[in-house]
XYZ file of C-alpha atoms in Angstrom:
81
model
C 5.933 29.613 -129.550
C 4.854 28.932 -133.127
C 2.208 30.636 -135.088
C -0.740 27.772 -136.412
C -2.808 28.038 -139.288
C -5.529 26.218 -138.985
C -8.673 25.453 -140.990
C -12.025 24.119 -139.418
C -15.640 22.610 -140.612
C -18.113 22.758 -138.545
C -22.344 22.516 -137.996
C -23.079 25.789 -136.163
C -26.696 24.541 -135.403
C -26.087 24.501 -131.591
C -23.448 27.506 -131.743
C -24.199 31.100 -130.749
C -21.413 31.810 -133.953
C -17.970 32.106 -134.463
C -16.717 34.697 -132.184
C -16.648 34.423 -128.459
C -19.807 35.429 -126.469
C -20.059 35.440 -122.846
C -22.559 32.448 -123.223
C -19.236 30.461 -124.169
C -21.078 29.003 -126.964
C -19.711 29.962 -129.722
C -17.179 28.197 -131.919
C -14.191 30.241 -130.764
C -14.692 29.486 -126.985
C -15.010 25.897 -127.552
C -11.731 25.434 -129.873
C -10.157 27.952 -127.788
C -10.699 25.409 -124.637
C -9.833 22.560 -126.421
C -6.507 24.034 -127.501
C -5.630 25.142 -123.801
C -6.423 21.821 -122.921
C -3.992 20.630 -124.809
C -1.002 22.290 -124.277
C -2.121 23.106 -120.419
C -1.626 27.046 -120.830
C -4.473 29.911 -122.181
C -4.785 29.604 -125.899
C -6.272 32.444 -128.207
C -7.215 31.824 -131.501
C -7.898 34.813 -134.130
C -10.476 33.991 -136.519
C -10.397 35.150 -140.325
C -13.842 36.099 -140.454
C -17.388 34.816 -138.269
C -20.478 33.127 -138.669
C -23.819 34.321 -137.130
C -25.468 31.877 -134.523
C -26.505 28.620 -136.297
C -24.368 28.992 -139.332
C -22.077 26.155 -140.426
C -18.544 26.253 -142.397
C -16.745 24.101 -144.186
C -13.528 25.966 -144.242
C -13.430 28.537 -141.483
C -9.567 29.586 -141.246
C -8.175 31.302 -138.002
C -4.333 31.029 -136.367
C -3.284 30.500 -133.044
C 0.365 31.044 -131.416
C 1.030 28.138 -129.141
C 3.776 26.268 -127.777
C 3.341 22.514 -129.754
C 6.283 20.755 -131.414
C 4.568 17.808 -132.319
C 3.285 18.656 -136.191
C 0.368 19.595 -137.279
C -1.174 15.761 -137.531
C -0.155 15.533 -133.682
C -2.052 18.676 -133.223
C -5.407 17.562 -136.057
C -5.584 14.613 -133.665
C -5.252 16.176 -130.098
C -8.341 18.703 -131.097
C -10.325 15.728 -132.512
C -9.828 13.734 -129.564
């Protein structure tokens, strides 16, 4: 397991926010699914602050512990893929 600090941009228009909602809308749900997609076991990710629903950023920061020994461009391009 190794801890990931990652930093993320994104246009909240369509996003109930940063943290996870039971919607599954929100930023958070939809990296944390991407990320357990990835390496094929649940993924958390801990965010270093939130945005209210519709609210972009351009350098949202949050960490995740995952098992990936790949590097970090290995992991920037299995998210944006």
């Amino acid at each position: 397991m190794n801890r990931w600090v990652c930093t993320v941009a994104y246009d909240g228009t369509e996003f109930d926010g940063w943290q996870s909602q039971p919607s599954g809308n929100a930023v958070q749900d939809y990296i944390e699914k991407r990320l357990s997609d990835i390496v094929k076991q649940p993924a958390n990710i801990h965010g270093s602050g939130r945005t209210d629903a519709g609210v972009h950023a351009l350098g949202q920061v949050f960490h995740t512990d995952i098992a990936w020994d790949h590097g970090g461009e290995a992991l920037k391009r299995a998210l944006h893929t």
